[in-house]
PDB file of C-alpha atoms and ligand atoms in Angstrom:
ATOM      1  CA  MET A 185       0.000   0.000   0.000  1.00 74.00           C
ATOM      2  CA  VAL A 186       1.247   3.463  -0.916  1.00 78.00           C
ATOM      3  CA  THR A 187       1.273   5.871   1.980  1.00 88.00           C
ATOM      4  CA  ALA A 188       1.555   9.648   1.998  1.00 89.00           C
ATOM      5  CA  GLY A 189       5.095   9.235   3.212  1.00 91.00           C
ATOM      6  CA  ASP A 190       5.962   7.141   0.156  1.00 93.00           C
ATOM      7  CA  LEU A 191       4.481   9.778  -2.160  1.00 93.00           C
ATOM      8  CA  TYR A 192       6.398  12.496  -0.364  1.00 94.00           C
ATOM      9  CA  LEU A 193       9.625  10.510  -0.692  1.00 95.00           C
ATOM     10  CA  LEU A 194       8.925   9.925  -4.388  1.00 95.00           C
ATOM     11  CA  ALA A 195       8.204  13.609  -4.964  1.00 95.00           C
ATOM     12  CA  VAL A 196      11.378  14.643  -3.151  1.00 95.00           C
ATOM     13  CA  THR A 197      13.428  12.126  -5.126  1.00 95.00           C
ATOM     14  CA  VAL A 198      12.008  13.335  -8.449  1.00 96.00           C
ATOM     15  CA  MET A 199      12.627  16.953  -7.503  1.00 95.00           C
ATOM     16  CA  ALA A 200      16.178  16.148  -6.474  1.00 95.00           C
ATOM     17  CA  LEU A 201      16.816  14.407  -9.803  1.00 95.00           C
ATOM     18  CA  VAL A 202      15.324  17.341 -11.726  1.00 95.00           C
ATOM     19  CA  ALA A 203      17.438  19.773  -9.730  1.00 95.00           C
ATOM     20  CA  LEU A 204      20.512  17.663 -10.439  1.00 95.00           C
ATOM     21  CA  ALA A 205      19.707  17.545 -14.155  1.00 95.00           C
ATOM     22  CA  VAL A 206      19.428  21.330 -14.164  1.00 94.00           C
ATOM     23  CA  ALA A 207      22.512  21.844 -12.029  1.00 94.00           C
ATOM     24  CA  ILE A 208      24.931  19.586 -13.951  1.00 93.00           C
ATOM     25  CA  PRO A 209      25.166  21.762 -17.100  1.00 93.00           C
ATOM     26  CA  VAL A 210      25.564  24.838 -14.912  1.00 94.00           C
ATOM     27  CA  LEU A 211      28.337  23.162 -12.926  1.00 93.00           C
ATOM     28  CA  LEU A 212      30.041  22.049 -16.136  1.00 95.00           C
ATOM     29  CA  ASP A 213      29.840  25.632 -17.374  1.00 95.00           C
ATOM     30  CA  ILE A 214      31.455  26.871 -14.188  1.00 93.00           C
ATOM     31  CA  VAL A 215      34.261  24.311 -14.463  1.00 94.00           C
ATOM     32  CA  ARG A 216      34.824  25.168 -18.114  1.00 94.00           C
ATOM     33  CA  GLU A 217      34.881  28.868 -17.329  1.00 93.00           C
ATOM     34  CA  GLY A 218      37.380  28.262 -14.535  1.00 92.00           C
ATOM     35  CA  ARG A 219      39.687  26.356 -16.861  1.00 92.00           C
ATOM     36  CA  GLU A 220      39.412  29.105 -19.461  1.00 91.00           C
ATOM     37  CA  ARG A 221      40.329  31.686 -16.855  1.00 89.00           C
ATOM     38  CA  LEU A 222      43.336  29.594 -15.783  1.00 89.00           C
ATOM     39  CA  ARG A 223      44.516  29.390 -19.376  1.00 86.00           C
ATOM     40  CA  GLN A 224      44.110  33.131 -19.882  1.00 83.00           C
ATOM     41  CA  GLY A 225      45.909  33.856 -16.617  1.00 79.00           C
ATOM     42  CA  ARG A 226      49.043  32.135 -17.864  1.00 72.00           C
ATOM     43  CA  PRO A 227      51.361  34.767 -19.304  1.00 71.00           C
ATOM     44  CA  GLU A 228      51.905  34.330 -23.007  1.00 69.00           C
ATOM     45  CA  PRO A 229      55.387  35.041 -24.354  1.00 66.00           C
ATOM     46  CA  PRO A 230      55.330  38.437 -26.046  1.00 66.00           C
ATOM     47  CA  VAL A 231      55.541  38.018 -29.805  1.00 64.00           C
ATOM     48  CA  GLU A 232      57.393  41.291 -30.340  1.00 61.00           C
ATOM     49  CA  ALA A 233      60.338  40.143 -28.238  1.00 58.00           C
ATOM     50  CA  GLU A 234      61.129  37.333 -30.677  1.00 58.00           C
ATOM     51  CA  GLU A 235      61.672  39.552 -33.678  1.00 58.00           C
ATOM     52  CA  PRO A 236      62.408  43.130 -32.730  1.00 55.00           C
ATOM     53  CA  ASP A 237      62.222  45.451 -35.708  1.00 58.00           C
ATOM     54  CA  ASP A 238      63.744  48.504 -34.111  1.00 59.00           C
ATOM     55  CA  ILE A 239      67.287  47.191 -33.670  1.00 57.00           C
ATOM     56  CA  ASP A 240      70.028  47.796 -36.188  1.00 76.00           C
ATOM     57  CA  GLY A 241      71.362  44.492 -37.485  1.00 89.00           C
ATOM     58  CA  VAL A 242      70.578  40.933 -36.539  1.00 90.00           C
ATOM     59  CA  GLN A 243      70.147  39.938 -32.929  1.00 92.00           C
ATOM     60  CA  CYS A 244      71.591  36.543 -31.991  1.00 94.00           C
ATOM     61  CA  ARG A 245      68.826  34.315 -30.644  1.00 94.00           C
ATOM     62  CA  HIS A 246      71.375  32.392 -28.576  1.00 95.00           C
ATOM     63  CA  CYS A 247      73.182  35.136 -26.672  1.00 96.00           C
ATOM     64  CA  GLY A 248      71.311  38.301 -27.651  1.00 94.00           C
ATOM     65  CA  THR A 249      74.265  40.074 -29.217  1.00 94.00           C
ATOM     66  CA  VAL A 250      73.322  42.393 -32.072  1.00 93.00           C
ATOM     67  CA  ASN A 251      75.408  41.670 -35.155  1.00 94.00           C
ATOM     68  CA  ASP A 252      75.594  43.832 -38.249  1.00 91.00           C
ATOM     69  CA  ASP A 253      73.450  42.919 -41.188  1.00 89.00           C
ATOM     70  CA  GLY A 254      75.006  40.445 -43.580  1.00 87.00           C
ATOM     71  CA  TYR A 255      76.582  38.210 -40.976  1.00 91.00           C
ATOM     72  CA  ALA A 256      75.481  34.601 -40.895  1.00 92.00           C
ATOM     73  CA  TYR A 257      77.159  33.774 -37.596  1.00 95.00           C
ATOM     74  CA  CYS A 258      77.210  35.591 -34.267  1.00 95.00           C
ATOM     75  CA  GLU A 259      80.417  37.463 -33.508  1.00 94.00           C
ATOM     76  CA  GLU A 260      79.977  36.744 -29.808  1.00 95.00           C
ATOM     77  CA  CYS A 261      79.121  33.045 -29.656  1.00 96.00           C
ATOM     78  CA  SER A 262      79.858  31.991 -33.273  1.00 95.00           C
ATOM     79  CA  ARG A 263      76.519  30.273 -33.644  1.00 96.00           C
ATOM     80  CA  GLN A 264      74.278  30.620 -36.667  1.00 94.00           C
ATOM     81  CA  LEU A 265      72.063  33.663 -36.607  1.00 90.00           C
TER      82      LEU A 265
HETATM   83 ZN1   ZN B 722      75.425  34.834 -30.129  1.00 89.13          ZN
END
């Protein structure tokens, strides 16, 4: 026999499941947003630092010495520019 208590329990269970079904996408959204924020918070290497246009000559990517244009190898560390 079904009592009022059983119906109440059933109703509460259904409501809990519905609430869960509604909450899961929201929670997933929050997690995704948090990951996105973490990724954005990581400092990206500045692109301009890799190829500076304002220096005269060729900057060695190994030691940072600026060599005159036309040189294929660094005068400081002798590695290929
Ligand atoms: Zn060098």
